[in-house]
XYZ file of C-alpha atoms in Angstrom:
566
model
C -29.647 34.118 80.318
C -32.448 31.837 80.483
C -34.596 30.380 78.246
C -37.743 31.188 78.125
C -39.258 27.523 79.641
C -37.115 28.170 82.684
C -38.591 31.152 83.836
C -41.632 30.695 81.756
C -42.533 33.671 80.156
C -43.545 33.816 76.524
C -41.206 34.541 73.397
C -43.603 36.645 71.292
C -41.902 34.622 68.076
C -43.167 31.502 68.894
C -46.627 32.996 69.282
C -46.344 35.191 65.823
C -45.367 31.857 64.222
C -48.248 29.467 66.048
C -50.892 32.654 66.410
C -54.166 32.998 64.269
C -55.442 34.582 66.039
C -53.395 38.295 66.882
C -53.797 39.610 70.769
C -55.704 42.334 68.850
C -58.309 39.859 67.589
C -57.245 40.155 63.681
C -57.094 37.242 61.921
C -53.187 37.354 61.008
C -52.494 35.219 57.796
C -49.623 33.389 57.717
C -47.613 33.268 56.356
C -47.121 36.254 55.578
C -45.928 38.834 58.303
C -49.704 40.568 59.716
C -51.405 42.763 57.997
C -50.243 42.356 54.542
C -52.021 39.314 51.375
C -48.919 38.142 50.081
C -48.209 35.074 48.127
C -45.290 35.722 46.693
C -43.442 36.410 48.747
C -40.787 33.347 48.662
C -39.839 32.772 52.280
C -42.951 33.027 52.780
C -44.567 30.684 50.145
C -41.581 27.987 52.199
C -43.091 28.476 55.452
C -46.356 27.596 53.561
C -45.588 24.063 52.530
C -43.806 23.308 56.244
C -46.334 23.609 57.815
C -50.010 21.745 58.292
C -52.994 22.173 56.451
C -54.400 24.204 59.194
C -56.325 26.847 57.190
C -56.810 30.587 59.820
C -59.023 30.212 62.621
C -58.648 26.734 63.110
C -56.125 27.259 65.288
C -54.066 24.269 67.693
C -55.470 25.865 70.686
C -55.533 29.468 71.681
C -52.153 31.890 72.152
C -51.678 34.881 73.449
C -49.931 35.906 75.676
C -50.539 34.133 79.254
C -49.915 30.314 77.145
C -47.256 28.797 79.456
C -43.755 29.081 77.883
C -43.683 25.072 77.356
C -47.493 24.489 75.587
C -46.024 26.835 73.239
C -42.657 24.059 72.378
C -45.259 21.704 71.963
C -47.294 23.442 69.406
C -44.104 24.545 67.760
C -44.304 20.193 67.969
C -47.356 20.065 66.381
C -46.397 22.694 63.537
C -43.216 20.608 63.216
C -45.040 17.536 62.630
C -47.887 18.882 60.879
C -45.248 19.922 57.845
C -43.625 16.195 57.419
C -46.947 15.390 56.083
C -45.689 16.037 52.143
C -42.336 14.616 52.027
C -39.263 16.747 51.689
C -38.927 16.629 48.578
C -42.978 17.188 47.477
C -41.997 20.734 49.696
C -39.491 21.290 47.523
C -40.588 20.898 44.246
C -44.145 22.970 45.568
C -42.507 25.819 46.494
C -40.733 26.299 42.934
C -43.713 26.060 40.950
C -45.683 28.638 43.623
C -43.111 30.833 42.913
C -43.892 30.505 39.397
C -47.335 31.136 40.025
C -46.640 34.640 42.192
C -43.778 35.489 39.972
C -46.388 35.666 36.754
C -49.295 37.122 39.390
C -47.343 40.208 40.151
C -45.834 41.070 36.728
C -49.128 40.895 35.351
C -50.700 43.282 38.500
C -52.938 39.974 40.388
C -53.314 39.786 43.323
C -51.843 35.393 43.898
C -54.760 35.562 47.008
C -56.579 36.702 45.076
C -56.084 34.654 41.459
C -59.926 32.997 40.339
C -60.094 30.125 38.749
C -59.761 31.614 34.506
C -56.481 32.973 35.982
C -54.596 30.572 36.826
C -55.606 28.394 33.759
C -53.805 31.271 31.975
C -50.834 30.728 33.496
C -51.532 27.293 33.631
C -51.311 27.948 28.981
C -48.736 30.776 28.855
C -46.226 27.513 31.247
C -47.069 25.105 29.252
C -46.248 26.607 26.053
C -42.651 27.527 24.423
C -43.136 31.546 23.216
C -41.177 33.002 21.083
C -39.037 36.558 21.687
C -42.050 38.347 19.679
C -44.214 37.442 22.285
C -46.297 34.897 20.378
C -46.792 31.374 20.578
C -44.108 29.132 18.864
C -45.891 26.876 16.129
C -44.166 23.872 14.359
C -44.166 23.433 10.687
C -47.924 22.043 10.453
C -49.226 24.620 12.393
C -49.023 22.575 15.744
C -47.786 24.502 19.749
C -45.172 23.803 21.028
C -44.488 22.886 24.169
C -42.432 24.324 26.723
C -42.368 22.224 29.853
C -43.920 17.693 29.850
C -47.919 17.764 29.732
C -47.268 16.223 33.352
C -45.165 19.273 34.882
C -48.077 21.465 34.369
C -50.478 19.163 36.417
C -48.311 19.505 38.894
C -48.254 22.990 39.196
C -51.736 22.985 39.528
C -51.403 20.610 42.084
C -48.725 22.944 43.942
C -51.196 26.189 43.712
C -54.349 24.230 44.807
C -52.395 22.803 48.135
C -51.181 26.949 48.552
C -54.424 28.023 49.103
C -55.909 24.598 50.287
C -53.204 24.994 53.882
C -54.831 29.286 53.163
C -57.683 27.801 53.998
C -58.811 29.225 50.176
C -60.865 27.499 47.680
C -59.114 25.260 45.816
C -58.799 26.756 41.660
C -58.617 23.377 40.399
C -62.139 22.126 41.514
C -63.104 24.550 38.740
C -64.586 22.432 36.006
C -63.659 25.065 33.007
C -59.285 25.296 34.323
C -60.203 21.250 34.323
C -61.378 21.143 30.329
C -58.482 23.551 30.079
C -55.965 21.338 31.993
C -57.642 17.771 29.941
C -56.752 20.011 26.697
C -53.016 20.662 27.507
C -52.982 16.793 28.097
C -54.316 15.860 24.660
C -53.015 18.431 22.799
C -49.211 18.094 23.925
C -49.673 14.213 25.522
C -49.490 13.002 28.740
C -45.902 10.121 27.866
C -42.940 11.304 29.035
C -41.094 13.432 26.211
C -37.663 13.380 28.607
C -37.801 10.192 29.851
C -34.638 9.486 30.850
C -31.845 6.763 28.364
C -30.888 3.132 30.555
C -27.423 3.299 31.274
C -27.311 0.010 31.705
C -24.323 -2.661 32.347
C -22.421 -2.037 28.890
C -23.133 1.659 29.139
C -22.209 1.759 33.006
C -18.259 0.740 32.186
C -18.331 3.280 29.646
C -18.926 5.616 31.504
C -16.977 3.943 34.853
C -13.986 3.839 32.553
C -14.610 7.324 31.905
C -14.460 7.427 36.234
C -11.682 5.889 36.711
C -9.779 7.677 33.273
C -7.207 8.649 35.638
C -6.571 4.908 36.240
C -6.380 3.518 32.907
C -4.675 5.448 31.554
C -2.009 4.341 34.577
C -2.615 1.259 32.767
C -1.782 2.366 28.814
C 0.709 4.175 29.811
C 2.551 0.824 31.861
C 0.640 -1.532 29.201
C 2.483 0.967 26.479
C 5.722 1.313 27.442
C 6.952 -2.709 27.593
C 4.991 -2.894 24.338
C 7.941 -1.002 23.369
C 10.507 -2.309 25.299
C 9.319 -5.893 24.613
C 8.529 -5.577 21.010
C 10.054 -2.340 19.599
C 7.288 -1.335 18.579
C 7.710 3.171 16.550
C 4.902 5.147 18.324
C 3.228 3.977 14.810
C 2.578 1.129 15.187
C 1.608 1.672 18.368
C -0.602 3.989 17.665
C -2.507 1.640 14.963
C -2.627 -1.701 17.653
C -6.457 -2.594 18.247
C -6.870 -5.842 20.697
C -7.808 -7.700 16.957
C -4.498 -8.154 16.799
C -3.674 -9.662 20.054
C -3.992 -12.492 21.454
C -4.027 -13.521 25.014
C -3.080 -16.924 26.826
C -2.743 -17.463 30.410
C 0.985 -17.599 30.449
C 1.844 -15.685 26.797
C 0.783 -12.550 24.383
C 0.777 -13.153 20.911
C 1.697 -9.315 18.789
C 0.792 -8.807 15.064
C 2.547 -5.372 14.702
C 1.139 -3.539 11.285
C 4.563 -2.337 8.728
C 6.747 0.630 9.993
C 5.576 1.910 6.394
C 4.053 1.396 3.250
C 4.718 -1.918 1.058
C 7.053 -3.633 4.459
C 5.911 -6.589 6.006
C 3.612 -7.526 9.131
C 5.827 -8.212 12.506
C 4.160 -10.685 14.693
C 5.754 -10.746 17.820
C 5.086 -14.299 21.182
C 6.213 -12.232 24.639
C 5.944 -15.245 27.532
C 4.166 -14.156 31.668
C 7.138 -12.028 33.052
C 7.225 -13.570 37.288
C 7.466 -9.532 37.915
C 4.225 -8.441 37.896
C 5.426 -5.339 36.940
C 7.891 -6.295 34.140
C 4.718 -8.683 33.067
C 3.306 -7.876 29.497
C 0.718 -10.448 29.163
C -0.485 -8.681 33.435
C -0.694 -5.044 31.693
C -2.218 -6.266 28.724
C -5.143 -7.945 31.111
C -5.273 -4.887 33.754
C -5.436 -2.689 30.697
C -8.719 -5.252 28.876
C -9.998 -5.390 31.740
C -10.686 -1.516 32.561
C -12.421 -1.024 29.177
C -12.674 -4.434 27.503
C -15.429 -1.939 25.463
C -13.051 0.316 23.285
C -10.838 -1.553 19.695
C -7.461 -0.075 20.153
C -4.650 0.693 22.481
C -4.000 3.729 22.270
C -7.075 5.948 22.492
C -8.161 8.392 25.790
C -11.175 6.683 28.079
C -13.901 7.522 25.441
C -12.800 5.947 22.895
C -10.728 8.808 21.350
C -7.369 7.865 19.693
C -4.409 8.701 20.336
C -2.149 11.105 17.708
C 0.958 8.731 17.415
C 3.402 11.339 18.209
C 1.940 11.664 20.939
C 1.919 8.560 21.866
C 5.509 7.892 20.922
C 5.995 11.198 23.528
C 3.777 9.087 25.913
C 6.670 6.356 25.503
C 9.400 8.974 25.038
C 9.211 10.697 27.546
C 8.386 7.939 30.639
C 11.983 5.285 29.350
C 15.756 6.834 30.840
C 17.340 8.187 28.156
C 19.772 5.548 25.543
C 17.929 3.207 26.627
C 18.936 -0.109 24.909
C 16.050 -2.262 23.527
C 18.343 -5.136 22.756
C 20.300 -4.849 25.884
C 20.537 -8.836 28.133
C 17.162 -9.634 30.369
C 18.475 -8.427 33.037
C 19.925 -5.609 32.236
C 16.391 -4.419 30.430
C 14.833 -5.115 32.501
C 16.746 -3.290 35.516
C 16.285 -0.734 33.065
C 12.913 -0.124 32.587
C 11.962 -0.982 36.348
C 13.075 2.895 37.602
C 10.018 4.408 34.734
C 6.962 1.635 35.890
C 4.860 1.519 38.681
C 3.050 -0.848 40.061
C -1.475 -0.888 39.177
C -2.881 0.303 42.181
C -6.511 0.657 42.974
C -7.637 4.629 44.177
C -8.660 7.825 42.919
C -9.465 11.290 43.263
C -12.717 12.711 45.377
C -14.670 12.709 42.247
C -13.947 9.944 40.590
C -14.459 7.511 44.360
C -17.348 9.664 45.291
C -19.287 8.910 41.690
C -18.145 5.419 40.573
C -19.373 4.399 44.510
C -22.882 6.436 43.990
C -23.959 4.645 40.199
C -22.972 1.468 41.627
C -25.301 2.079 44.269
C -27.664 4.335 42.556
C -27.658 0.970 39.799
C -27.109 -2.018 41.671
C -30.303 -0.989 44.582
C -32.159 0.708 41.833
C -32.231 3.890 43.727
C -34.444 7.280 43.441
C -32.226 10.044 43.212
C -33.588 11.457 45.904
C -32.720 8.040 47.822
C -29.156 8.065 46.395
C -28.165 12.087 48.463
C -30.081 11.089 50.993
C -28.888 8.540 52.225
C -26.126 8.343 55.096
C -23.635 5.186 56.478
C -25.520 4.637 59.171
C -28.590 3.010 56.230
C -25.205 1.309 55.519
C -23.774 -1.953 57.261
C -20.942 -4.155 55.409
C -21.953 -8.300 55.592
C -20.416 -11.370 54.572
C -19.284 -9.663 51.418
C -22.432 -7.882 51.222
C -23.147 -4.196 51.632
C -27.285 -3.758 53.103
C -28.764 -0.767 52.651
C -31.996 0.521 54.830
C -34.453 2.990 53.231
C -36.178 4.731 55.526
C -38.782 5.841 53.632
C -38.804 6.309 49.533
C -42.012 7.679 47.746
C -43.852 4.598 47.965
C -43.352 3.652 51.528
C -43.698 7.643 53.187
C -44.597 6.082 56.274
C -41.702 5.116 57.474
C -42.407 1.111 56.850
C -38.430 0.114 55.634
C -36.818 -1.728 53.580
C -33.509 -3.591 53.062
C -31.755 -3.832 49.654
C -28.638 -5.504 49.279
C -25.926 -4.522 46.741
C -23.501 -7.729 45.740
C -19.505 -8.196 45.269
C -18.920 -8.457 41.838
C -15.628 -10.390 40.263
C -14.253 -7.316 38.377
C -13.109 -4.686 40.633
C -14.578 -1.719 37.675
C -18.245 -3.352 37.853
C -18.188 -4.137 41.978
C -20.974 -1.951 44.196
C -19.086 -3.569 47.443
C -15.250 -2.890 45.967
C -16.276 1.002 44.972
C -18.326 1.774 48.477
C -15.202 0.001 50.323
C -13.267 2.459 48.479
C -14.959 6.119 48.951
C -15.622 5.071 52.357
C -11.292 4.626 52.745
C -11.166 7.875 50.736
C -14.104 9.794 53.681
C -12.776 8.894 56.476
C -9.100 9.714 55.138
C -10.950 13.235 55.104
C -12.052 13.436 58.754
C -10.546 11.929 60.373
C -12.703 8.436 61.517
C -14.533 6.007 60.522
C -17.581 7.296 58.866
C -20.318 4.822 59.645
C -19.779 4.224 63.525
C -18.012 8.280 63.629
C -20.748 9.995 61.473
C -23.904 7.672 60.727
C -26.209 10.869 60.576
C -24.123 12.462 57.950
C -24.392 12.164 54.076
C -22.789 9.348 51.788
C -22.516 11.189 49.238
C -21.040 14.824 49.305
C -21.163 17.801 47.513
C -17.563 18.244 45.183
C -16.733 21.730 44.136
C -14.732 22.304 40.412
C -11.223 21.742 41.122
C -12.871 17.553 42.529
C -12.127 19.361 46.636
C -15.214 18.101 48.829
C -17.104 20.937 50.277
C -17.951 21.447 53.583
C -19.260 24.057 55.655
C -18.976 26.754 57.808
C -18.671 24.316 60.484
C -16.206 22.284 59.054
C -18.595 19.018 57.972
C -19.569 17.943 54.914
C -21.997 18.789 52.254
C -24.971 16.699 51.021
C -24.547 15.729 47.181
C -28.431 17.057 46.491
C -30.717 16.509 43.761
C -28.991 18.388 40.620
C -26.022 17.587 41.405
C -26.213 14.438 41.325
C -28.119 14.558 37.848
C -25.573 17.014 36.408
C -22.988 14.268 36.870
C -24.263 11.615 35.714
C -25.044 13.345 32.523
C -21.997 15.174 32.516
C -20.201 11.396 32.657
C -21.583 10.426 30.054
C -21.109 12.900 27.761
C -17.630 12.278 28.796
C -18.294 8.860 28.253
C -19.355 9.981 24.573
C -22.936 7.920 24.915
C -24.654 10.762 23.275
C -23.507 14.048 21.514
C -24.960 17.875 21.849
C -25.501 19.415 18.903
C -22.946 21.643 16.911
C -26.198 24.273 15.328
C -26.381 26.714 17.977
C -29.479 26.685 17.785
C -30.247 23.545 17.778
C -28.545 23.330 20.972
C -30.414 26.076 22.773
C -32.690 23.338 22.704
C -31.875 20.167 22.963
C -31.939 17.894 26.383
C -29.397 15.516 27.931
C -31.657 12.448 27.448
C -28.633 11.242 30.414
C -29.537 11.484 34.276
C -30.290 10.830 37.662
C -33.306 8.362 36.856
C -30.801 6.468 34.149
C -29.724 4.233 36.862
C -32.881 2.862 37.985
C -33.586 3.236 34.440
C -31.098 0.411 34.084
C -31.338 -1.730 36.236
C -35.019 -1.864 35.092
C -33.218 -3.077 31.325
C -30.932 -5.078 32.537
C -33.192 -7.454 33.941
C -35.443 -7.197 31.129
C -31.964 -8.745 29.300
C -31.000 -10.963 31.548
C -35.227 -12.759 31.277
C -35.743 -11.541 34.665
C -39.539 -10.946 35.472
C -41.342 -8.206 36.757
C -42.234 -9.021 40.075
C -38.335 -9.971 41.168
C -37.553 -6.629 39.784
C -40.425 -4.996 41.754
C -38.620 -6.206 44.605
C -35.686 -4.427 43.226
C -37.081 -0.978 42.367
C -40.362 -1.082 44.931
C -42.394 -0.424 41.852
C -46.058 -0.581 43.681
C -47.264 0.571 40.431
C -46.761 -2.583 38.186
C -47.785 -1.001 34.750
C -45.132 1.024 35.260
C -42.882 -2.065 34.699
C -44.769 -3.107 32.188
C -44.534 -0.182 30.379
C -40.461 -1.118 30.205
C -40.870 -4.536 29.069
C -43.319 -3.187 26.425
C -41.356 -1.408 25.376
C -37.772 -3.307 25.507
C -40.789 -6.413 23.683
C -41.534 -4.146 20.754
C -37.170 -2.979 20.175
C -35.397 -7.242 21.022
C -39.189 -9.380 20.603
C -40.960 -7.410 17.518
C -43.348 -9.113 15.607
C -41.471 -7.314 12.403
C -38.263 -9.651 13.648
C -40.510 -12.978 13.673
C -41.468 -13.033 10.898
C -38.077 -12.127 9.580
C -36.972 -15.924 11.573
C -39.914 -16.901 10.349
C -39.332 -16.987 6.988
C -35.645 -18.546 6.996
C -34.691 -14.454 6.105
C -31.489 -13.788 8.053
C -30.529 -10.455 10.021
C -28.121 -8.578 9.795
C -25.361 -7.909 12.554
């Protein structure tokens, strides 16, 4: 069928979207259907924030059934470009907030577009305060109101309502003095200090999380070490279960293991094992690899999150892998030949979820990215140069017009903590999934994709990999931090219902700032990577860090010659 552009015919759907005046001359109340005034229509609200700030009656040009198809398409492009005046994340946030406002209006029989400033103030008050099941506002033991959301969220909701009214050519409720007084009262009552500021995922914590992310590889290394410990030292399952890293002295060419008594009152036994020329059969190499994978763990026979493994389970882990009837007293050559089939060489690798999560966490940390910057990153924005990875940000929160910025990810000697190694592994895995190198073949596709609960990459109907969104990244960080034991939810059901995970998508960025301050970097140096325009934000982080680590009370203790407890 020939297009309207070729035939010169007008597509009436374009007219309906672009015209501020219907052919009859009656004003169309866009974005709601002609003849209605329903800001509560969810699709209409989404379209509202996707158009330019042009009130009804202020058409770019007169549009009717005689308008040429070419002009209509040009007008459509102009509308699309005007819609980009708001960042995508801002449009999504405003849409969600306006939905909340219109739902509140609908429940009370109020026309959202006719809502007075007083009614908007009532809505913001109800949004800010937590209410119980009896409909009464909740209060603390001393009678103070309990907040339902952070004060900054209330300000954002009003900004969204104001923008909706502005785009529809109506007075903004937020300009009303009485409403501004209500907002000031909310901010003073509940404080503007972030209630749910995310905890820092600094390097030590990040290492713990990555150990859990690569739990499969950690478990392989742990079993490898336990098998060789059993074979080389003849330790029992109970001795292996009690073995701690303080019982092990690793040297370049040998290792000395102190084994606790097999039974109460028995002798402590020290065993020295020299390095083997075959790394697969070498206990020194196995223990060194295990230590490198999880240097924060204190015991050998533990899970990736630090939880100990029961003695019987340790015994089963070892015995199920060792050949039946293995003679541990056999000559070295014969013992090696019997052990070799049970041992697997240490290999890099992992599941889709573990490779994606490791690459996302390390990229987010070392580039100090915001959640939206990470989830919108495409393969074309990455370049492998001189052993490093260059990340080119087209736009960001502080660069809405797209001047662009370059960030560099450095190579780290420890493969567990190396962003370049993690991205290389993820790139190779995506190449395997898609059949082509994503950097050269799919430069506009997202780097980080969505993964289902079975660990498989999600695809759309066209077979393309679906991108990881902000919520998905936030949920992944929280889930991984829980698994790593960085935080434990309350056991009490009521307390647990109100509990919030202190970690989230912003934790990597906060962790970069915290780690930078800990290592003595200046605010200006940190800002080069974080791209903060407002230095007051970084100064707040520095004040909080100094109060904890360089506070006056601590200096007084040191000046008085008193020893600080460790």
